[in-house]
Amino acid sequence: MSEVRIHNLSISLDGFATGEPQTLEAPFGHAGERLHGWMFATRSWHGAGGSEGADHAFAARNDHGIGAEIMGANKFGPPGWQDDPDWKGWWGPNPPFHTPTFVLTHRPRPSVEMEGGTTYHFLDATPSEVLGQARAAANGRDVRIGGGATVVRDFVAAGLVDHMHLVQVPIVLGRGVRVWDGLEALEERYDIEATSTPSGVTHLTFTAKQRSDQPDEG
Amino acid sequence: MSEVRIHNLSISLDGFATGEPQTLEAPFGHAGERLHGWMFATRSWHGAGGSEGADHAFAARNDHGIGAEIMGANKFGPPGWQDDPDWKGWWGPNPPFHTPTFVLTHRPRPSVEMEGGTTYHFLDATPSEVLGQARAAANGRDVRIGGGATVVRDFVAAGLVDHMHLVQVPIVLGRGVRVWDGLEALEERYDIEATSTPSGVTHLTFTAKQRSDQPDEG
Ligand SMILES: NC(=O)c1ccc[n+]([C@@H]2O[C@H](COP(=O)([O-])OP(=O)(O)OC[C@H]3O[C@@H](n4cnc5c(N)ncnc54)[C@H](OP(=O)(O)O)[C@@H]3O)[C@@H](O)[C@H]2O)c1
Ligand SMILES: NC(=O)c1ccc[n+]([C@@H]2O[C@H](COP(=O)([O-])OP(=O)(O)OC[C@H]3O[C@@H](n4cnc5c(N)ncnc54)[C@H](OP(=O)(O)O)[C@@H]3O)[C@@H](O)[C@H]2O)c1
């Protein structure tokens, strides 16, 4: 069966995946681009000339074998985007998803087909219902939970995630949205590895001890 | 001038240095011994037969060149120890400090001389006042802040710490006392390194960019 994966979710030492406040000008609030500097430096992002070490090896896993993406309303746009009928995400006419992309929001709207294979679908539904739809759309390939922290937390707490990759960046943000809240005893359900790299970040990988897609579904 | 150091403060992925509730039977609450398993396995703790890799190298730094220790009331004893005139710490008649040891408490009592060079002094004073006394007692050697998280946070926030070594253990505690609170932007004052090791922990070292002992003192 296809797997549910999270990749490259970057957090501060104190566990925040975004700063605050989130605005059109500063999507990550006071965190700015600091959470993702490690990724921008890799070949995955920068292209030729980018680093090809461990950071690249981890970053590149993001794109392989994904057939659908699920994201939260706050990743899709700044506060208030639901009031703008023309908002179509941060990523321009040809978004980097290239698959059906499910946006969780309490104010859904009709689907929007973009260039390059991305179609945005807007859903107000439980994590397992949304996952059911995303799996069907993914056509046997894996489903990626793209963030932010709120949606990641909800899917992990519901036991729906097979693999999670977090990247801990050496900054202390102090405020924002924390990925850890509500995830006590995660080590009982996942094998955890830590890999620090020369750029100064630490990759944390969580691999489900048991396939986690059966219990909560249906 | 002598330095102020923190070593081996073990935290969960979500930043808790102890679980809850803290009791006589369970000094680390629901964390049990899981925060320190990495340390117990090293030669520093276990003696011959213990591991001699990176974990040992870090753990062993704890004892070199220390002339005084500062700790919080909750490290010294379980809740209510101040009501027991006979409580002399967790560590028996010959405690592992072997130096003057300053216990911060709002209910101080007379000093107690133990075997092996440890004398407990009980102080109700600000971090910089306590550090002044500890420095004088340390006789040119360094001062160690022994924990817990509350006292570590207070000394770091006051700009009094030269070097801090945290050890991140792959568990998610969910509750307890968190070391990060109030330490936003710590990366501006410290060079930070991360070193993950085969045991699964990640050593985080914070080295002050500027010697931090002058500004807040006196
Ligand atoms: N650090 C990283 O690597 C990374 C990765 C991705 C994103 N981000 C950043 O993280 C931030 C967004 O994260 P976030 O945690 O604030 O929010 P989020 O997870 O993107 O979105 C949460 C919102 O989605 C909607 N939602 C969630 N579950 C739902 C459900 N079951 N049904 C209906 N609606 C649902 C709700 O919005 P409404 O009630 O408003 O509809 C909820 O407030 C952004 O700043 C983004 O740039 C960071
Ligand atoms: N993870 C590790 O490596 C590690 C290391 C050491 C300890 N620990 C654990 O951490 C826990 C203790 O940590 P904690 O954060 O709860 O508490 P703590 O830092 O040990 O002690 C805090 C208490 O010390 C007193 N205090 C602090 N500053 C003071 C000041 N300036 N003047 C007067 N009194 C002051 C106050 O107690 P009163 O108001 O009651 O007097 C305060 O509540 C224990 O479970 C211990 O076993 C863990």
Coordinates of C-alpha atoms and ligand atoms in Angstrom, one line a residue:
Chain A
M1 CA 0.0 0.0 0.0
S2 CA 1.2 3.5 -0.6
E3 CA 2.8 5.4 2.3
V4 CA 2.3 8.7 3.9
R5 CA 5.4 10.8 4.2
I6 CA 6.6 14.1 5.5
H7 CA 9.9 15.6 4.3
N8 CA 12.1 18.6 5.0
L9 CA 9.9 20.1 7.7
S10 CA 12.3 22.5 9.2
I11 CA 12.1 23.4 12.9
S12 CA 14.1 25.5 15.4
L13 CA 15.9 23.9 18.4
D14 CA 12.8 24.8 20.4
G15 CA 10.5 23.0 17.8
F16 CA 8.8 25.8 15.9
A17 CA 8.1 25.2 12.2
T18 CA 7.3 28.8 11.6
G19 CA 7.7 32.2 13.4
E20 CA 5.0 34.8 13.9
P21 CA 3.1 36.7 12.7
Q22 CA 2.5 35.1 9.3
T23 CA 1.9 37.8 6.7
L24 CA 1.9 38.2 2.9
E25 CA 5.4 39.9 3.2
A26 CA 6.8 37.4 5.8
P27 CA 5.2 33.9 5.4
F28 CA 7.4 32.6 8.2
G29 CA 7.0 35.6 10.5
H30 CA 10.2 36.5 12.4
A31 CA 11.8 33.2 11.3
G32 CA 12.3 34.7 7.9
E33 CA 14.3 32.4 5.6
R34 CA 16.4 31.0 8.4
L35 CA 14.6 27.7 8.8
H36 CA 15.3 26.8 5.2
G37 CA 18.8 28.2 4.5
W38 CA 20.2 24.6 4.8
M39 CA 17.9 23.5 1.9
F40 CA 18.6 26.5 -0.3
A41 CA 22.3 25.6 -0.3
T42 CA 21.7 22.1 -1.6
R43 CA 21.7 20.9 -5.2
S44 CA 18.0 19.9 -4.8
W45 CA 17.1 23.5 -4.5
H46 CA 20.0 25.5 -6.0
G47 CA 20.8 23.2 -8.9
A48 CA 24.3 22.7 -10.2
G49 CA 26.8 24.2 -7.7
G50 CA 24.7 23.3 -4.7
S51 CA 26.0 21.0 -2.1
E52 CA 25.7 17.3 -2.7
G53 CA 26.3 16.0 0.8
A54 CA 23.9 14.6 3.4
D55 CA 21.6 17.7 3.3
H56 CA 21.1 17.2 -0.4
A57 CA 20.5 13.4 0.0
F58 CA 17.8 14.1 2.6
A59 CA 16.2 17.0 0.7
A60 CA 16.0 15.1 -2.6
R61 CA 13.8 12.4 -1.0
N62 CA 10.9 15.0 -1.0
D63 CA 10.0 14.4 -4.6
H64 CA 10.4 10.7 -5.3
G65 CA 7.2 8.6 -5.8
I66 CA 4.7 11.2 -4.5
G67 CA 1.3 11.1 -6.1
A68 CA -0.6 13.7 -4.0
E69 CA 0.1 16.4 -1.5
I70 CA -1.9 17.5 1.6
M71 CA -1.3 20.9 3.1
G72 CA -2.9 23.2 5.7
A73 CA -4.7 26.5 5.0
N74 CA -1.8 28.5 6.5
K75 CA 0.7 27.0 4.2
F76 CA -1.5 27.7 1.2
G77 CA -1.7 31.4 1.9
P78 CA -1.4 34.3 4.3
P79 CA -4.2 35.0 6.9
G80 CA -7.3 36.1 5.0
W81 CA -6.6 34.4 1.7
Q82 CA -10.0 32.9 1.9
D83 CA -11.5 36.3 1.3
D84 CA -9.6 36.7 -2.0
P85 CA -11.3 34.7 -4.7
D86 CA -8.2 35.1 -6.9
W87 CA -5.6 33.6 -4.4
K88 CA -4.1 30.5 -6.0
G89 CA -1.2 29.8 -3.5
W90 CA 2.3 31.2 -3.2
W91 CA 3.8 29.3 -6.0
G92 CA 2.6 31.0 -9.3
P93 CA 0.9 29.4 -12.3
N94 CA 3.1 26.3 -12.4
P95 CA 3.4 25.1 -8.7
P96 CA 6.1 22.7 -7.6
F97 CA 3.6 19.9 -6.7
H98 CA 2.7 18.5 -10.1
T99 CA 0.0 16.3 -8.5
P100 CA -3.4 16.7 -7.0
T101 CA -2.9 18.9 -3.9
F102 CA -5.4 18.9 -1.1
V103 CA -5.7 22.1 0.9
L104 CA -7.4 21.7 4.3
T105 CA -9.6 24.6 5.1
H106 CA -12.8 25.4 7.0
R107 CA -13.8 27.6 4.1
P108 CA -13.5 25.3 1.0
R109 CA -14.0 26.6 -2.6
P110 CA -14.1 24.9 -6.0
S111 CA -11.0 23.1 -7.3
V112 CA -8.5 25.0 -9.4
E113 CA -6.4 23.4 -12.1
M114 CA -3.0 24.9 -12.5
E115 CA -0.2 24.3 -15.1
G116 CA 2.2 21.3 -14.8
G117 CA -0.2 18.8 -13.2
T118 CA -1.1 20.5 -10.0
T119 CA -4.8 20.7 -9.2
Y120 CA -5.8 22.3 -5.9
H121 CA -8.7 20.7 -4.1
F122 CA -10.1 22.4 -1.0
L123 CA -11.5 20.2 1.8
D124 CA -13.1 20.6 5.2
A125 CA -12.8 17.0 6.5
T126 CA -11.0 14.9 9.0
P127 CA -7.4 13.8 8.4
S128 CA -8.4 10.2 7.6
E129 CA -11.2 11.3 5.2
V130 CA -8.7 13.6 3.4
L131 CA -6.1 10.9 3.3
G132 CA -8.6 8.6 1.7
Q133 CA -9.3 11.0 -1.1
A134 CA -5.6 11.8 -1.5
R135 CA -4.7 8.1 -1.7
A136 CA -7.3 7.5 -4.4
A137 CA -5.9 10.5 -6.3
A138 CA -2.3 9.4 -5.9
N139 CA -2.9 6.3 -7.9
G140 CA -0.7 3.9 -6.0
R141 CA 2.0 6.4 -5.3
D142 CA 2.7 7.9 -1.9
V143 CA 1.0 10.9 -0.2
R144 CA 3.1 13.7 1.2
I145 CA 1.9 15.8 4.1
G146 CA 3.4 19.2 3.2
G147 CA 2.8 21.1 6.4
G148 CA 2.5 23.3 8.3
A149 CA 3.1 22.1 11.8
T150 CA -0.6 22.1 12.7
V151 CA -1.5 19.7 9.9
V152 CA 1.6 17.5 10.5
R153 CA 0.8 17.2 14.2
D154 CA -2.8 16.3 13.5
F155 CA -1.9 13.5 11.0
V156 CA 0.9 12.1 13.2
A157 CA -1.4 12.2 16.3
A158 CA -4.0 10.3 14.2
G159 CA -1.5 7.5 13.5
L160 CA -1.6 8.2 9.8
V161 CA 2.0 8.9 9.0
D162 CA 4.6 6.2 8.0
H163 CA 7.7 8.3 7.7
M164 CA 8.5 11.8 9.0
H165 CA 11.7 13.8 8.3
L166 CA 12.3 16.9 10.4
V167 CA 15.3 19.2 10.1
Q168 CA 16.4 20.9 13.3
V169 CA 18.1 24.2 12.6
P170 CA 20.4 25.8 15.2
I171 CA 18.2 28.8 16.1
V172 CA 15.9 29.4 19.0
L173 CA 12.7 31.1 17.8
G174 CA 10.8 31.4 21.1
R175 CA 7.4 31.6 19.4
G176 CA 5.4 30.4 16.4
V177 CA 3.7 27.0 15.8
R178 CA 5.4 24.1 17.6
V179 CA 5.5 20.7 15.9
W180 CA 5.8 18.7 19.2
D181 CA 2.7 19.7 21.0
G182 CA 0.4 16.7 21.6
L183 CA 3.0 14.1 20.4
E184 CA 4.1 12.7 23.8
A185 CA 5.7 9.2 23.5
L186 CA 6.2 9.3 19.8
E187 CA 9.2 7.1 20.3
E188 CA 6.9 4.2 21.1
R189 CA 5.5 4.3 17.6
Y190 CA 8.6 5.3 15.6
D191 CA 12.2 4.3 15.2
I192 CA 14.1 7.6 15.5
E193 CA 17.4 8.5 14.0
A194 CA 19.4 11.7 14.3
T195 CA 22.0 12.8 11.8
S196 CA 23.9 16.0 12.3
T197 CA 25.6 17.4 9.2
P198 CA 28.4 19.9 8.5
S199 CA 26.0 22.7 7.7
G200 CA 25.0 22.6 11.4
V201 CA 21.5 21.1 11.1
T202 CA 20.3 17.8 12.5
H203 CA 18.1 15.5 10.4
L204 CA 15.6 13.6 12.5
T205 CA 13.9 10.7 10.8
F206 CA 10.9 8.8 12.2
T207 CA 10.1 5.5 10.7
A208 CA 6.9 3.8 11.8
K209 CA 7.5 0.6 13.8
Q210 CA 4.3 -0.8 12.5
R211 CA 2.6 0.3 9.3
S212 CA 0.4 3.0 10.6
D213 CA -2.2 3.3 7.8
Q214 CA -4.6 0.6 8.9
P215 CA -5.9 1.4 12.4
D216 CA -7.4 4.9 11.9
E217 CA -8.7 4.6 8.4
G218 CA -12.1 3.9 6.8
Chain B
M1 CA 39.0 34.6 34.4
S2 CA 37.2 31.4 35.3
E3 CA 34.3 30.3 33.1
V4 CA 30.7 29.3 33.8
R5 CA 29.9 25.9 32.3
I6 CA 26.9 23.6 31.9
H7 CA 27.4 20.0 31.0
N8 CA 25.3 16.9 30.2
L9 CA 22.0 18.6 30.6
S10 CA 19.8 16.0 29.0
I11 CA 16.6 17.0 27.2
S12 CA 13.9 15.4 25.2
L13 CA 13.3 16.3 21.5
D14 CA 10.7 18.7 22.7
G15 CA 13.1 20.3 25.1
F16 CA 12.1 19.0 28.6
A17 CA 14.9 18.4 31.1
T18 CA 12.6 16.6 33.5
G19 CA 9.2 15.0 33.4
E20 CA 6.5 15.3 36.0
P21 CA 5.5 15.0 38.7
Q22 CA 8.8 15.1 40.6
T23 CA 8.7 12.9 43.7
L24 CA 11.0 11.1 46.1
E25 CA 10.4 7.9 44.2
A26 CA 10.6 9.4 40.7
P27 CA 13.0 12.5 40.7
F28 CA 12.5 12.9 36.9
G29 CA 8.7 12.2 36.9
H30 CA 7.5 10.2 33.9
A31 CA 10.8 10.6 32.2
G32 CA 12.3 8.0 34.6
E33 CA 15.9 7.2 33.6
R34 CA 15.4 7.7 29.9
L35 CA 17.0 11.1 29.8
H36 CA 20.3 9.7 31.1
G37 CA 20.6 6.3 29.6
W38 CA 23.1 7.6 27.1
M39 CA 25.3 8.7 30.0
F40 CA 25.0 5.6 32.1
A41 CA 26.4 3.6 29.1
T42 CA 29.6 5.6 29.0
R43 CA 32.9 4.9 30.7
S44 CA 32.5 8.2 32.6
W45 CA 29.6 6.7 34.5
H46 CA 29.9 2.9 34.1
G47 CA 33.7 2.7 34.5
A48 CA 35.7 0.0 32.7
G49 CA 33.5 -1.6 30.0
G50 CA 31.6 1.6 29.4
S51 CA 31.6 3.1 25.9
E52 CA 34.6 5.3 25.0
G53 CA 33.2 7.1 22.0
A54 CA 31.8 10.6 21.5
D55 CA 29.3 10.3 24.3
H56 CA 32.0 9.5 26.8
A57 CA 34.2 12.3 25.4
F58 CA 31.4 14.8 26.0
A59 CA 30.3 13.3 29.4
A60 CA 33.8 13.4 30.8
R61 CA 34.1 17.1 30.3
N62 CA 31.7 17.6 33.2
D63 CA 34.4 17.2 35.9
H64 CA 37.5 18.9 34.7
G65 CA 38.5 22.1 36.3
I66 CA 35.4 22.8 38.3
G67 CA 35.7 24.6 41.5
A68 CA 32.1 25.2 42.5
E69 CA 28.6 24.0 41.6
I70 CA 25.3 25.9 41.5
M71 CA 22.0 24.1 41.5
G72 CA 18.3 24.7 41.9
A73 CA 16.1 23.7 44.9
N74 CA 14.4 21.1 42.7
K75 CA 17.6 19.4 41.8
F76 CA 18.6 19.2 45.4
G77 CA 15.5 17.4 46.6
P78 CA 11.9 16.4 46.0
P79 CA 9.1 18.8 46.6
G80 CA 8.9 19.5 50.4
W81 CA 12.6 18.8 51.3
Q82 CA 12.7 22.2 52.9
D83 CA 10.4 20.9 55.6
D84 CA 12.8 18.1 56.5
P85 CA 15.7 19.4 58.5
D86 CA 17.7 16.2 57.9
W87 CA 17.5 16.3 54.0
K88 CA 21.1 16.5 52.7
G89 CA 20.5 15.9 49.0
W90 CA 20.1 12.7 46.9
W91 CA 23.7 11.8 46.8
G92 CA 24.5 10.3 50.3
P93 CA 27.3 11.3 52.7
N94 CA 30.0 11.7 50.0
P95 CA 28.3 13.6 47.1
P96 CA 29.9 13.6 43.7
F97 CA 30.6 17.4 43.7
H98 CA 33.7 17.6 45.9
T99 CA 33.5 21.4 45.9
P100 CA 31.5 24.1 47.5
T101 CA 28.0 23.6 46.2
F102 CA 25.4 26.4 46.1
V103 CA 21.8 25.5 46.4
L104 CA 19.3 28.2 45.3
T105 CA 16.2 28.2 47.4
H106 CA 13.7 30.7 48.8
R107 CA 14.0 28.9 52.1
P108 CA 17.7 28.9 52.9
R109 CA 19.2 27.0 55.9
P110 CA 22.7 26.8 57.5
S111 CA 25.6 25.3 55.4
V112 CA 26.3 21.6 55.7
E113 CA 29.7 20.1 55.3
M114 CA 29.7 16.6 53.7
E115 CA 32.5 14.1 53.2
G116 CA 34.8 14.4 50.2
G117 CA 35.0 18.1 49.9
T118 CA 31.4 19.0 49.2
T119 CA 29.9 21.7 51.3
Y120 CA 26.3 22.7 50.7
H121 CA 25.5 26.4 51.0
F122 CA 21.8 27.6 50.7
L123 CA 21.2 30.9 49.1
D124 CA 18.2 33.2 48.3
A125 CA 19.8 35.6 45.9
T126 CA 20.0 36.7 42.2
P127 CA 21.9 34.6 39.7
S128 CA 24.7 37.2 39.5
E129 CA 25.1 37.5 43.3
V130 CA 25.2 33.7 43.6
L131 CA 27.8 33.5 40.8
G132 CA 29.9 36.1 42.6
Q133 CA 30.0 33.9 45.7
A134 CA 30.6 30.7 43.7
R135 CA 33.4 32.3 41.8
A136 CA 35.1 33.4 45.0
A137 CA 34.8 29.9 46.4
A138 CA 36.0 28.2 43.2
N139 CA 39.4 29.8 43.7
G140 CA 40.2 30.4 40.0
R141 CA 38.6 27.3 38.7
D142 CA 35.3 27.2 36.7
V143 CA 31.8 27.3 38.0
R144 CA 29.3 24.6 36.9
I145 CA 25.6 25.3 36.7
G146 CA 24.3 21.8 37.5
G147 CA 20.6 22.3 36.7
G148 CA 17.7 21.9 36.6
A149 CA 16.3 23.6 33.6
T150 CA 14.8 26.5 35.6
V151 CA 18.2 27.6 37.0
V152 CA 20.0 26.9 33.6
R153 CA 17.5 29.1 31.8
D154 CA 17.8 31.9 34.4
F155 CA 21.6 32.0 34.2
V156 CA 21.7 31.8 30.4
A157 CA 19.0 34.5 30.1
A158 CA 21.1 36.7 32.5
G159 CA 24.1 36.4 30.1
L160 CA 26.2 34.6 32.7
V161 CA 27.1 31.3 30.9
D162 CA 30.2 30.8 28.8
H163 CA 29.6 27.3 27.6
M164 CA 26.5 25.1 27.6
H165 CA 26.3 21.4 26.6
L166 CA 22.8 19.9 26.1
V167 CA 22.1 16.3 25.1
Q168 CA 19.0 15.7 23.1
V169 CA 17.6 12.3 23.6
P170 CA 15.1 10.8 21.0
I171 CA 12.0 10.8 23.2
V172 CA 9.1 13.2 23.2
L173 CA 8.1 13.9 26.9
G174 CA 5.2 16.2 26.2
R175 CA 5.4 17.8 29.7
G176 CA 7.8 18.8 32.4
V177 CA 10.2 21.7 32.6
R178 CA 11.4 23.0 29.2
V179 CA 14.9 24.5 28.9
W180 CA 14.2 26.7 25.9
D181 CA 11.5 29.0 27.3
G182 CA 12.7 32.6 27.4
L183 CA 15.8 32.0 25.3
E184 CA 14.7 33.4 21.9
A185 CA 17.6 34.3 19.6
L186 CA 20.2 32.4 21.6
E187 CA 22.1 31.9 18.3
E188 CA 23.0 35.6 18.4
R189 CA 25.1 35.1 21.5
Y190 CA 26.5 31.6 21.0
D191 CA 28.2 29.5 18.3
I192 CA 26.1 26.3 18.2
E193 CA 27.3 22.9 17.1
A194 CA 25.3 19.7 16.8
T195 CA 26.9 16.3 17.0
S196 CA 24.7 13.2 16.6
T197 CA 26.3 9.9 17.9
P198 CA 25.7 6.2 17.3
S199 CA 23.8 5.9 20.6
G200 CA 21.0 8.0 19.0
V201 CA 21.5 11.3 21.0
T202 CA 22.6 14.7 19.6
H203 CA 25.1 16.8 21.6
L204 CA 24.4 20.5 21.3
T205 CA 27.2 22.8 22.3
F206 CA 26.8 26.5 22.8
T207 CA 30.0 28.5 23.0
A208 CA 29.7 32.2 23.9
K209 CA 30.7 34.5 21.0
Q210 CA 31.9 37.0 23.5
R211 CA 32.9 36.2 27.0
S212 CA 29.7 36.7 28.9
D213 CA 30.9 37.2 32.4
Q214 CA 31.5 40.9 32.5
P215 CA 28.2 42.7 31.6
D216 CA 25.9 41.4 34.2
E217 CA 28.1 41.2 37.1
G218 CA 28.8 43.2 40.2
Ligands
LIG1 N1 9.1 24.8 8.5 C1 8.7 24.2 7.4 O1 9.4 23.4 6.8 C2 7.4 24.5 6.8 C3 6.7 23.7 5.9 C4 5.4 24.1 5.5 C5 4.9 25.3 5.9 N2 5.5 26.0 6.8 C6 5.0 27.3 7.3 O2 4.1 26.9 8.4 C7 3.0 27.9 8.5 C8 1.7 27.2 8.4 O3 1.6 26.3 9.4 P1 0.5 26.3 10.5 O4 0.8 25.3 11.5 O5 0.3 27.7 11.0 O6 -0.9 26.0 9.7 P2 -1.2 24.8 8.6 O7 -0.9 23.5 9.2 O8 -0.6 25.2 7.3 O9 -2.8 25.1 8.5 C9 -3.6 25.0 9.6 C10 -5.0 25.4 9.2 O10 -5.5 24.6 8.2 C11 -6.9 24.5 8.3 N3 -7.2 23.1 8.7 C12 -6.4 22.2 9.3 N4 -6.9 21.0 9.5 C13 -8.2 21.1 9.0 C14 -9.3 20.2 8.8 N5 -9.2 18.9 9.2 N6 -10.4 20.7 8.2 C15 -10.5 21.9 7.8 N7 -9.5 22.8 7.9 C16 -8.4 22.4 8.5 C17 -7.3 25.4 9.4 O11 -7.5 26.7 8.8 P3 -8.8 27.5 8.7 O12 -9.7 27.2 9.9 O13 -8.4 28.9 8.6 O14 -9.5 27.1 7.4 C18 -6.0 25.5 10.3 O15 -5.9 26.6 11.1 C19 3.3 28.9 7.3 O16 4.0 30.0 7.8 C20 4.1 28.1 6.4 O17 4.9 28.9 5.6 C21 6.7 25.7 7.3
LIG2 N1 18.0 16.6 32.5 C1 19.1 16.8 33.3 O1 20.2 16.5 32.8 C2 18.9 17.3 34.7 C3 20.0 17.9 35.3 C4 19.7 18.4 36.6 C5 18.5 18.2 37.2 N2 17.5 17.6 36.5 C6 16.2 17.5 37.1 O2 15.5 18.7 36.9 C7 14.5 18.8 37.9 C8 14.8 20.2 38.6 O3 14.7 21.2 37.7 P1 13.6 22.4 37.8 O4 13.8 23.2 36.6 O5 12.3 21.8 38.2 O6 14.2 23.2 39.1 P2 15.6 23.7 39.6 O7 16.2 24.5 38.5 O8 16.4 22.6 40.1 O9 15.2 24.6 40.8 C9 14.3 25.7 40.7 C10 13.9 26.1 42.1 O10 15.1 26.7 42.7 C11 14.8 27.8 43.5 N3 15.4 29.0 43.0 C12 15.8 29.1 41.7 N4 16.4 30.3 41.5 C13 16.4 30.9 42.7 C14 16.9 32.2 43.2 N5 17.5 33.0 42.4 N6 16.7 32.5 44.5 C15 16.1 31.5 45.4 N7 15.6 30.4 44.9 C16 15.8 30.0 43.7 C17 13.2 27.9 43.5 O11 12.8 27.0 44.5 P3 12.0 27.3 45.9 O12 11.2 28.6 45.6 O13 11.2 26.1 46.1 O14 13.0 27.6 46.9 C18 12.9 27.3 42.1 O15 11.6 26.8 42.0 C19 14.7 17.6 38.8 O16 13.7 16.7 38.4 C20 16.1 17.2 38.5 O17 16.2 15.8 38.8 C21 17.7 17.2 35.3

